[in-house]
Short mmCIF file of C-alpha atoms and ligand atoms in Angstrom, two decimals:
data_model
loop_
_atom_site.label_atom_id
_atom_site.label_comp_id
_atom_site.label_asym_id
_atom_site.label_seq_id
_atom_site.Cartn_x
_atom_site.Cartn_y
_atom_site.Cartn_z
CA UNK A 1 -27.59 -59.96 -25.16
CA UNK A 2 -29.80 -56.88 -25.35
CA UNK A 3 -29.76 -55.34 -21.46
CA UNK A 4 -33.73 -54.73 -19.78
CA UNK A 5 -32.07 -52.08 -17.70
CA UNK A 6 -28.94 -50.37 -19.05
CA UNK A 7 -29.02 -47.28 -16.46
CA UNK A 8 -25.30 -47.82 -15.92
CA UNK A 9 -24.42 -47.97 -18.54
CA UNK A 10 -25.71 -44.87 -20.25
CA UNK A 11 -24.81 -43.19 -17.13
CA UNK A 12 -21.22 -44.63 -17.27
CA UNK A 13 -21.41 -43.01 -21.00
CA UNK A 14 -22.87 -39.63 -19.84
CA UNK A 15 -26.29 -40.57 -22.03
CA UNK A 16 -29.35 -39.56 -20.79
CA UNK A 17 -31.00 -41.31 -17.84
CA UNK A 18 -34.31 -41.47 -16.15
CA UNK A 19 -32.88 -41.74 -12.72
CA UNK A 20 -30.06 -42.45 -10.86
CA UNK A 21 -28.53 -46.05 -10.91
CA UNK A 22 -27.13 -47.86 -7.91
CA UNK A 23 -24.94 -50.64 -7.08
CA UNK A 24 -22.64 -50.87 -4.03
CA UNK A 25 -19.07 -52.30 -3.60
CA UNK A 26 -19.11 -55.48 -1.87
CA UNK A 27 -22.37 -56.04 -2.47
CA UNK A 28 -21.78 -59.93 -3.11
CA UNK A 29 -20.53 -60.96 0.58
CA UNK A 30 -21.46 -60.97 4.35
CA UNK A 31 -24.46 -58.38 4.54
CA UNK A 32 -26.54 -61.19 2.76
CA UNK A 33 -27.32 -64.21 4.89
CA UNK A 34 -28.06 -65.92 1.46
CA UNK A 35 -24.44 -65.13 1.02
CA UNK A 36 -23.28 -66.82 4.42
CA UNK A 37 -25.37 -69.70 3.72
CA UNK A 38 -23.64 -70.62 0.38
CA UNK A 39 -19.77 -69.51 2.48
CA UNK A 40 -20.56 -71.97 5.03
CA UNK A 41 -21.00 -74.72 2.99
CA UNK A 42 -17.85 -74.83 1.36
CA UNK A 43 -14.45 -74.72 2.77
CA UNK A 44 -13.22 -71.43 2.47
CA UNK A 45 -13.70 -68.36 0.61
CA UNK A 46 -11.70 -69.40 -2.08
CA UNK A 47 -13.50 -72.71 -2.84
CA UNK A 48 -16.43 -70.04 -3.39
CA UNK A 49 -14.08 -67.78 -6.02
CA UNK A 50 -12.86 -71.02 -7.75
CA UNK A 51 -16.40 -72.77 -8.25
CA UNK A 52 -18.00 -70.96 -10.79
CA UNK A 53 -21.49 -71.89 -10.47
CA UNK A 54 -21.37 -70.67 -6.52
CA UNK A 55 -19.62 -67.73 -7.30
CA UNK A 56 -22.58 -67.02 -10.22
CA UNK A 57 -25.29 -67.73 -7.63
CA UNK A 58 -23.27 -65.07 -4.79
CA UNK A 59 -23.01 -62.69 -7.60
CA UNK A 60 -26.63 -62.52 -8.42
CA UNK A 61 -28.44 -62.42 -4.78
CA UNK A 62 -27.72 -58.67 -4.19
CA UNK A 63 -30.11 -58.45 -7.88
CA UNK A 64 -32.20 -60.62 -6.87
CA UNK A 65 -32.34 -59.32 -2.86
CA UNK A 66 -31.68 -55.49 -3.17
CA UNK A 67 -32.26 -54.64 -6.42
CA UNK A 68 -29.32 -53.24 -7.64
CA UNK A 69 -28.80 -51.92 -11.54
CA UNK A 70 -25.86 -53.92 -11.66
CA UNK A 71 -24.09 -57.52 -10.31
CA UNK A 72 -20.18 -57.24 -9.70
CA UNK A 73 -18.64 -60.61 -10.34
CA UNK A 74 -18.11 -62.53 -7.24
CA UNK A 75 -14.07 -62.80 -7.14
CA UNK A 76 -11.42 -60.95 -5.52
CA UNK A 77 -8.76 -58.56 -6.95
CA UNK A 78 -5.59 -61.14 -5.38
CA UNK A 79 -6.24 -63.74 -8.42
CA UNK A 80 -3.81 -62.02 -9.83
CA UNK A 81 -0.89 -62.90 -8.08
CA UNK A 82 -1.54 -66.01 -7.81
CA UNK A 83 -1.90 -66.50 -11.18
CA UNK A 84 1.47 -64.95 -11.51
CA UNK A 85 3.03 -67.60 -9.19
CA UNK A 86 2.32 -65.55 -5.84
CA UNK A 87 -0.60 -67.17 -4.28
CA UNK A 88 -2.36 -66.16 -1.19
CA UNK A 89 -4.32 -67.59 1.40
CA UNK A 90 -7.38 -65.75 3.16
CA UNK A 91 -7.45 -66.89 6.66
CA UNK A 92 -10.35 -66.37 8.76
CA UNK A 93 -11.11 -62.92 10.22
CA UNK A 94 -7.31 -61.98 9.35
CA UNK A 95 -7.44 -61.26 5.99
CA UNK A 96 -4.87 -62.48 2.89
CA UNK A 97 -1.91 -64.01 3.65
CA UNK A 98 1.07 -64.56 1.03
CA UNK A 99 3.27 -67.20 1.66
CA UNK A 100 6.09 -66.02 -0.85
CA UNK A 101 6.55 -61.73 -1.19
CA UNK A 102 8.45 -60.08 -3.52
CA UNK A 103 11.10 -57.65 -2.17
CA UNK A 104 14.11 -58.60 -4.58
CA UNK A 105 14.80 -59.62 -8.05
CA UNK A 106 16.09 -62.70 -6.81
CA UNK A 107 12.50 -63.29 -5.49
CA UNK A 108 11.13 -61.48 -8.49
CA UNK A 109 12.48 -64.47 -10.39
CA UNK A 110 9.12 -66.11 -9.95
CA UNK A 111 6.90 -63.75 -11.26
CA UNK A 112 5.14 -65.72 -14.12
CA UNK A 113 3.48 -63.00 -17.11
CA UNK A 114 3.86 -65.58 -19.82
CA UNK A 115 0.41 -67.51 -19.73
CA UNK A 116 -2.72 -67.89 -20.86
CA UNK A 117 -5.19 -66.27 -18.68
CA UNK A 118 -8.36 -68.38 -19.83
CA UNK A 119 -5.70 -71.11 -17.95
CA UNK A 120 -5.19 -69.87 -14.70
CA UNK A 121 -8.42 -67.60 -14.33
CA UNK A 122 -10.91 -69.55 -16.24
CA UNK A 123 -12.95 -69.83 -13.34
CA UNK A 124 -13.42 -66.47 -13.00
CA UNK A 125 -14.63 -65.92 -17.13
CA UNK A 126 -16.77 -69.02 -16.51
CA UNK A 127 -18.56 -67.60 -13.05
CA UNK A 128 -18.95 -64.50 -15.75
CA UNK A 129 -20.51 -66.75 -18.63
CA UNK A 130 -22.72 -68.47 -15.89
CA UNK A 131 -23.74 -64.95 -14.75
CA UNK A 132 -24.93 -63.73 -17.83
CA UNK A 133 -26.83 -66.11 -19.03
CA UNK A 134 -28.65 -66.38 -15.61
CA UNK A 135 -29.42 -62.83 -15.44
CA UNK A 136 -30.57 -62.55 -19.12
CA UNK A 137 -30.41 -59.11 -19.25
CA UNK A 138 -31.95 -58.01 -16.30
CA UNK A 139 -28.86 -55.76 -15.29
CA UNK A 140 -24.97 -55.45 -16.94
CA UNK A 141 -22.50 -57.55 -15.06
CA UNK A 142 -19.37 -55.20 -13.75
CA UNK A 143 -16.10 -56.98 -14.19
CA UNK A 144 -12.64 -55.76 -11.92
CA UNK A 145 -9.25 -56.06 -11.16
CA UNK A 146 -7.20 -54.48 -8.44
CA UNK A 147 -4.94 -51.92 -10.24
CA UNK A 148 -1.25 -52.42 -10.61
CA UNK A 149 -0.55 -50.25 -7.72
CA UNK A 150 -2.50 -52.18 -4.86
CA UNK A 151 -1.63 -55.43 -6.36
CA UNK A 152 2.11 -54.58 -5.93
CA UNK A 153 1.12 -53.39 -2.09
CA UNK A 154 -0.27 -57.05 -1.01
CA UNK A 155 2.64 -58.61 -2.87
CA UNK A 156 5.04 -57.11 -1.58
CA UNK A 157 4.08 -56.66 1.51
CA UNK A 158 2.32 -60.08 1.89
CA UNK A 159 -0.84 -59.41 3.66
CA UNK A 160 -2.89 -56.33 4.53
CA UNK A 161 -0.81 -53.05 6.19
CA UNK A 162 -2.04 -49.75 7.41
CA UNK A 163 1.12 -48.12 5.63
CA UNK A 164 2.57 -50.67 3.28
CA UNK A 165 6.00 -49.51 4.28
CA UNK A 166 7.54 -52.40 3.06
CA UNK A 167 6.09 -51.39 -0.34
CA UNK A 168 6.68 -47.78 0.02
CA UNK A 169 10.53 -48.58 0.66
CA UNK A 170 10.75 -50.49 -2.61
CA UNK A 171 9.43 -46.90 -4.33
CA UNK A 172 12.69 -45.44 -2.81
CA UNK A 173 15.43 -48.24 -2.53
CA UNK A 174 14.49 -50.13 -5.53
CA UNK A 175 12.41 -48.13 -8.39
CA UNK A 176 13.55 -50.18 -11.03
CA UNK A 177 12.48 -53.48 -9.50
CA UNK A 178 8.82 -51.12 -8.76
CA UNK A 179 8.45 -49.91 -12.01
CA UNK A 180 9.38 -53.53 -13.62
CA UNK A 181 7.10 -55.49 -11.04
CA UNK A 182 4.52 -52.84 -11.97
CA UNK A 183 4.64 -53.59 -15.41
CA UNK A 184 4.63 -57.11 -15.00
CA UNK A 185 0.96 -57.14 -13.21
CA UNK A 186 -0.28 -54.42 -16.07
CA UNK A 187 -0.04 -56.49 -18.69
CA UNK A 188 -1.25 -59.45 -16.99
CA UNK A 189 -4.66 -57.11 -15.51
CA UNK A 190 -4.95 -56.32 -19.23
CA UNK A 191 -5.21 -59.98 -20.29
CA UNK A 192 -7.17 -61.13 -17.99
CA UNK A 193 -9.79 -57.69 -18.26
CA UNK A 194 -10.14 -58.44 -21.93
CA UNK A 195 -10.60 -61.90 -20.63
CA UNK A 196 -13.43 -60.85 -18.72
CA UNK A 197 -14.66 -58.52 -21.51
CA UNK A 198 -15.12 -61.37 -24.13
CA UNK A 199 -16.61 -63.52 -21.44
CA UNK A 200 -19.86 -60.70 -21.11
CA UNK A 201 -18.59 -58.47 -18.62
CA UNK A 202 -19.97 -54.58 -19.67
CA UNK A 203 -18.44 -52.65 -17.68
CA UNK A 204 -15.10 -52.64 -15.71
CA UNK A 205 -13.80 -51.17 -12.65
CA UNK A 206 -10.01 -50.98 -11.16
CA UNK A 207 -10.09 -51.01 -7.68
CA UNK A 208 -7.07 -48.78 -6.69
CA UNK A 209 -7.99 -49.34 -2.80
CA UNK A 210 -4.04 -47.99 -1.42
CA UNK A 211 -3.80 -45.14 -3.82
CA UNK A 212 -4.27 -42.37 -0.74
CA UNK A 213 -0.77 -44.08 1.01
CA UNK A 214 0.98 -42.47 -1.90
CA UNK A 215 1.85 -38.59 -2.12
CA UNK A 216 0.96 -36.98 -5.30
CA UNK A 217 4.32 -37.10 -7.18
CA UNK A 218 4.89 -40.56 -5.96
CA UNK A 219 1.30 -41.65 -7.53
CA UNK A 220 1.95 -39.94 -10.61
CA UNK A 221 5.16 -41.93 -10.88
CA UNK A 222 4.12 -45.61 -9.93
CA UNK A 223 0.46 -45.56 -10.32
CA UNK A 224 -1.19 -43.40 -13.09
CA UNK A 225 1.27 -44.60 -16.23
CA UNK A 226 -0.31 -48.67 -15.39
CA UNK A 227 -3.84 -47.40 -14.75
CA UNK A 228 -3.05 -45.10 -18.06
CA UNK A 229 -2.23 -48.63 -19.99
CA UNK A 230 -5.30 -50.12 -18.32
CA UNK A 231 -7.71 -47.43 -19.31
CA UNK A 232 -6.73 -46.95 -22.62
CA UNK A 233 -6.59 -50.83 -23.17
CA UNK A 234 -9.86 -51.39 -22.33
CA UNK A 235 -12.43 -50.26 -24.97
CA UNK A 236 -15.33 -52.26 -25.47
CA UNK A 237 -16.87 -51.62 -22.23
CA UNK A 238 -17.66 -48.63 -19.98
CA UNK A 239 -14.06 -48.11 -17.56
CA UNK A 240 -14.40 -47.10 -13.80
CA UNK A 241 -11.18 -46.26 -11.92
CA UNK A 242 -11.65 -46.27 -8.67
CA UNK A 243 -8.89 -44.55 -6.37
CA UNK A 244 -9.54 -44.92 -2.78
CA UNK A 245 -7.87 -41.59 -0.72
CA UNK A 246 -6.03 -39.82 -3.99
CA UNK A 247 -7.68 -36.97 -3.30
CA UNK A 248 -5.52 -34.82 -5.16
CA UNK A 249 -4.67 -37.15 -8.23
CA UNK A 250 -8.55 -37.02 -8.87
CA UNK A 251 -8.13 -34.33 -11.64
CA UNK A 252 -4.80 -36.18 -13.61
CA UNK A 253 -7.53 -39.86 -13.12
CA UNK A 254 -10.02 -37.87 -14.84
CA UNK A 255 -7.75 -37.29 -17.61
CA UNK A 256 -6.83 -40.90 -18.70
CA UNK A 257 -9.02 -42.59 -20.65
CA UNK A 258 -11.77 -43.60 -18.21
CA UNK A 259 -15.50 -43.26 -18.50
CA UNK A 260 -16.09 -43.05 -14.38
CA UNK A 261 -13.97 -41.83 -11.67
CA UNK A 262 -15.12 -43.10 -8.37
CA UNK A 263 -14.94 -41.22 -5.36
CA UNK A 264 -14.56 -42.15 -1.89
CA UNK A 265 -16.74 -40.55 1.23
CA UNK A 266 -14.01 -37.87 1.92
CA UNK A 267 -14.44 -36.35 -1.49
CA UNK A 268 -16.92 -33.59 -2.14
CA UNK A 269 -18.58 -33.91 -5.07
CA UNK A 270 -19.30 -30.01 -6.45
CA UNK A 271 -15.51 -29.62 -5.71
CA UNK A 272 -14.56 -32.62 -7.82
CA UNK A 273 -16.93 -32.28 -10.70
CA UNK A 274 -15.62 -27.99 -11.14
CA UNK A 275 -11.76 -30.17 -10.88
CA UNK A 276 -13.22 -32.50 -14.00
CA UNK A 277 -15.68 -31.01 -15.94
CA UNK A 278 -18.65 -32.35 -17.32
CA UNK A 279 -17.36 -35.29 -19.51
CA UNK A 280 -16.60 -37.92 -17.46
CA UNK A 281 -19.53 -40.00 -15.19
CA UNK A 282 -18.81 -39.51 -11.19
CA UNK A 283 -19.42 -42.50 -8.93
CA UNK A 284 -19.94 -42.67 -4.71
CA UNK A 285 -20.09 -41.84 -2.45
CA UNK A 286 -22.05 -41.86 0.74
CA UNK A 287 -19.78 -42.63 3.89
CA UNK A 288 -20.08 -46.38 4.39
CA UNK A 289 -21.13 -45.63 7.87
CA UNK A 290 -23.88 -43.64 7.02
CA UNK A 291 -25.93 -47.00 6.77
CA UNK A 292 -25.49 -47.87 10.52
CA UNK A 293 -27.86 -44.89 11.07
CA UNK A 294 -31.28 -45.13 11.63
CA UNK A 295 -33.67 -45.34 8.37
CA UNK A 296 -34.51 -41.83 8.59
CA UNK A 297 -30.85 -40.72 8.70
CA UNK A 298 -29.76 -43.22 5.43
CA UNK A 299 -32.96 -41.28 3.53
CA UNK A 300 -31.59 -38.19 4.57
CA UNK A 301 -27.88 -38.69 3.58
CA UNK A 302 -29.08 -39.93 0.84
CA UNK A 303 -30.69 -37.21 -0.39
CA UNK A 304 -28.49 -34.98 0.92
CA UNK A 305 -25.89 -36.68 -1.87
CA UNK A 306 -28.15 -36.68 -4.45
CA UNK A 307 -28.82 -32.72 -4.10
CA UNK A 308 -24.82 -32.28 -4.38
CA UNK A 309 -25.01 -33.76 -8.25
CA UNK A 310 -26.54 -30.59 -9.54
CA UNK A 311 -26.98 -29.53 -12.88
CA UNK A 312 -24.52 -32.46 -14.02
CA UNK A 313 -26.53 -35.90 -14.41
CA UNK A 314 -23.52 -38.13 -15.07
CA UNK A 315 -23.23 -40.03 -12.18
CA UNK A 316 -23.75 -43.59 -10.60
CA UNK A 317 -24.76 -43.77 -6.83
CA UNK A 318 -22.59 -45.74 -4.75
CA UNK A 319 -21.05 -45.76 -1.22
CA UNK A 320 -17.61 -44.13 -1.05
CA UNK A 321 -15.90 -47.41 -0.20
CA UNK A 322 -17.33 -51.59 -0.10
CA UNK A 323 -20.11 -52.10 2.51
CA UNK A 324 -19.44 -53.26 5.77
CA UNK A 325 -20.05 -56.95 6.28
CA UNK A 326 -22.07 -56.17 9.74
CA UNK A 327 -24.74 -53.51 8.14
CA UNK A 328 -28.40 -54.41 8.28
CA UNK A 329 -29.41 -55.50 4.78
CA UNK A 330 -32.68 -53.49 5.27
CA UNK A 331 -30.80 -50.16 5.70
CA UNK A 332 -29.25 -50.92 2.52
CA UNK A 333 -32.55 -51.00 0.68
CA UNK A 334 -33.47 -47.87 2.37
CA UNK A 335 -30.80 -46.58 0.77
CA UNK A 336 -31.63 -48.07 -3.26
CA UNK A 337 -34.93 -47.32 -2.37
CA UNK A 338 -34.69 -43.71 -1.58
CA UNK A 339 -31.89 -43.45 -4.96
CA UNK A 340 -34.56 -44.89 -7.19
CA UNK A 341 -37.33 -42.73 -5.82
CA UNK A 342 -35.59 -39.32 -6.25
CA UNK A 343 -36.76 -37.51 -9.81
CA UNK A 344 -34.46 -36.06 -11.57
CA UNK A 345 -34.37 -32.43 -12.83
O1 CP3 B 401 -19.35 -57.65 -4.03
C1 CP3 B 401 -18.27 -57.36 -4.55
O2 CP3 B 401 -17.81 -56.21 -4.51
C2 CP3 B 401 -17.55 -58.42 -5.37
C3 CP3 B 401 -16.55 -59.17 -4.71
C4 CP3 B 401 -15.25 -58.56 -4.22
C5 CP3 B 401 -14.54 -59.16 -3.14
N1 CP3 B 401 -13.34 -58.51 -3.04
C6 CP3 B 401 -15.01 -60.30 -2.35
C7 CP3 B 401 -14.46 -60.52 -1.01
C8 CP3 B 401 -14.48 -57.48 -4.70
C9 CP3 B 401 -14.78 -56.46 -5.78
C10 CP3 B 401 -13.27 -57.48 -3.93
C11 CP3 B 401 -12.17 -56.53 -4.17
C12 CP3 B 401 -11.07 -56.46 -3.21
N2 CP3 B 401 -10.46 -57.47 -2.54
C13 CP3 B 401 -10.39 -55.25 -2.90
C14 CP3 B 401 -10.66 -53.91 -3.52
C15 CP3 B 401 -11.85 -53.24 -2.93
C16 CP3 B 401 -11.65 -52.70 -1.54
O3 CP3 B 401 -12.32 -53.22 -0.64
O4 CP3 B 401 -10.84 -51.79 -1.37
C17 CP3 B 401 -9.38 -55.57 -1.96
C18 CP3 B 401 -8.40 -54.60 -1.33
C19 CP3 B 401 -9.43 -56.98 -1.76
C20 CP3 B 401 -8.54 -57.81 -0.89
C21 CP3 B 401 -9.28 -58.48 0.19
N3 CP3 B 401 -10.22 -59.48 0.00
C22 CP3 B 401 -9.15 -58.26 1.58
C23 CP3 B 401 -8.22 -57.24 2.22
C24 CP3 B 401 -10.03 -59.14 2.22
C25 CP3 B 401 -10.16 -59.37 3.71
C26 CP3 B 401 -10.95 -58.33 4.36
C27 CP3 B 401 -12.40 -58.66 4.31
O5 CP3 B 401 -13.19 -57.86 3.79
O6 CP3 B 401 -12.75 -59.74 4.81
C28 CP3 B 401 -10.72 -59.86 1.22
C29 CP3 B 401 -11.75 -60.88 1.44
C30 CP3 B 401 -13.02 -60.80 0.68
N4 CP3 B 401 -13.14 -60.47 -0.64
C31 CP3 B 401 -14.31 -61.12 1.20
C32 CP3 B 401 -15.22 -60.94 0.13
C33 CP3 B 401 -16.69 -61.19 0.15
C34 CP3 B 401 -14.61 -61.60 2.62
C35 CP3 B 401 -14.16 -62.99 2.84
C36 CP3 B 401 -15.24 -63.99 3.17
O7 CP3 B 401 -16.41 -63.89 2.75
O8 CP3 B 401 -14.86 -64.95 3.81
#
């Protein structure tokens, strides 16, 4: 289907654009009370994920409400798992919950890799197909996974962690069991992102979200080879890797075969862009909290980020990490406003 706006993706391609174009993690959820009125009327968030014609209609309102260049398919990155054999739960205000973790082989015994993904995750291609054709063209539709790395965190771990110790000890005690679990949920993300490809998603991002609880060497071991197999197996579509707090692995991201290298808030983005160079698209990266300012201090920021691009044009305007569900919607449009507003060169 031929795209009406296609910012991000010439952006995402380092082609030439007219202005900047903006989307924002976790755009589909709690800011919206369109969103909440759709939650509350099912039984839990993953009724929402599983029903594809809900998860369509969540996916679209940010479009439809804030104007975004882009929807990001209403799911979440812990389908994975489950579809592996390692379901979760995501109790209310607490977060996931695993009911089985994987610390051993014995318990890596029930890792599933062998199946179809269109199986287990049809719902998630389907919410896709339903997307597209209600958007007809009026922005791409961004398709994700969580990357092999932060995957392995929640199930190992078995819910969310400020450290992931129980994770990190695996690294040390266990780095065959790691590196094979690792492996396991690469080639099951690569499925099920070609999946999501064929169903009409045009773009892709890996959410990396734990990458900064690694040091260097220990990301380089146990992160970048997997988001190296995602990268490179993804070529269709437009790749964003996304890895939250690697500050120092930003150069080695930039070097697999990615079009986009997100940033978080704690990046600066004149040091990052002399680190890459000119050939890959940066995305971010606002502090989150930035938007519980007043309007005049989002416009500002705002601004203030957009002057730090420079000569460089090849970047997508984001916040440095998902919106907070308790931001005022309107402070969020001040935001896309003052992006699509701002001339370029
Ligand atoms: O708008 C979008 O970005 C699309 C939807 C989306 C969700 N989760 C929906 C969601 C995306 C891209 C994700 C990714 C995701 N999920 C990540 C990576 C991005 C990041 O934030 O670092 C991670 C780590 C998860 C795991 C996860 N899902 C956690 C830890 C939680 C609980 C914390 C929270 O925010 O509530 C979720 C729940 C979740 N995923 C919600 C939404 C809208 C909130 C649940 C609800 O509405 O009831």
């Amino acid at each position: 289907m031929k795209l009406q706006n296609d910012l991000m993706l010439r952006a995402a391609k380092g082609e030439d654009i007219e202005r900047y174009p903006v989307w924002l993690m976790r755009q589909a959820g709690r800011i919206l009370p369109e969103y909440r009125a759709v939650r509350e009327s099912v039984s839990g968030f993953k009724e929402l994920v599983e029903t594809p014609e809900l998860a369509a209609e969540v996916t679209i309102q940010p479009v439809d409400i804030l104007g975004v260049d882009a929807a990001i398919i209403f799911s979440d990155i812990l389908v994975v798992p489950e579809a592996m054999n390692v379901p979760y739960q995501m109790l209310e205000k607490r977060g996931p919950w695993f009911e089985h973790t994987i610390r051993s082989a014995e318990q890596a015994k029930r890792v599933e890799t062998n199946f179809d993904v269109e199986d287990r995750l049809g719902y998630v291609m389907e919410a896709i197909r339903l997307t597209v054709k209600e958007l007809n063209g009026r922005v791409p539709v961004i398709g994700f996974a969580g990357a092999p790395w932060t995957i392995f965190c929640y199930m190992v771990e078995g819910h969310g962690s400020k450290t992931f110790s129980e994770a990190r000890k695996i690294l040390w005690t266990d780095p065959k069991l790691a590196h094979q679990l690792l492996q396991d949920i690469t080639d099951v993300t690569i499925a099920y992102l070609k999946a999501q490809v064929k169903a009409g998603a045009s773009m892709i991002q890996v959410f990396d979200s734990w990458a900064g609880i690694l040091g260097t060497e220990q990301y380089a071991t146990f992160a970048l080879p997997y988001l190296s197999q995602i990268a490179s197996a993804i070529s269709d579509v437009p790749v964003t890797l996304f890895s939250k707090g690697a500050i120092t692995s930003i150069p080695a991201i930039a070097k697999l075969d990615c079009n986009t290298v997100g940033l978080d808030w704690n990046m600066d983005i004149p040091t990052v862009r002399a680190q890459v160079g000119n050939n890959r698209t940066l995305q971010g990266n606002l502090d989150p909290c930035t938007l519980y300012g007043s309007h005049q201090t989002v416009e500002t920021e705002t601004i203030k980020m957009l002057n730090s691009f420079g000569k460089n044009k090849r970047h997508i305007v984001n916040l440095g990490h998902g919106v907070y569900p308790d931001v005022d919607p309107e402070k969020v449009k001040t935001f896309i406003k003052t992006v699509k507003s701002y001339e370029i060169n």
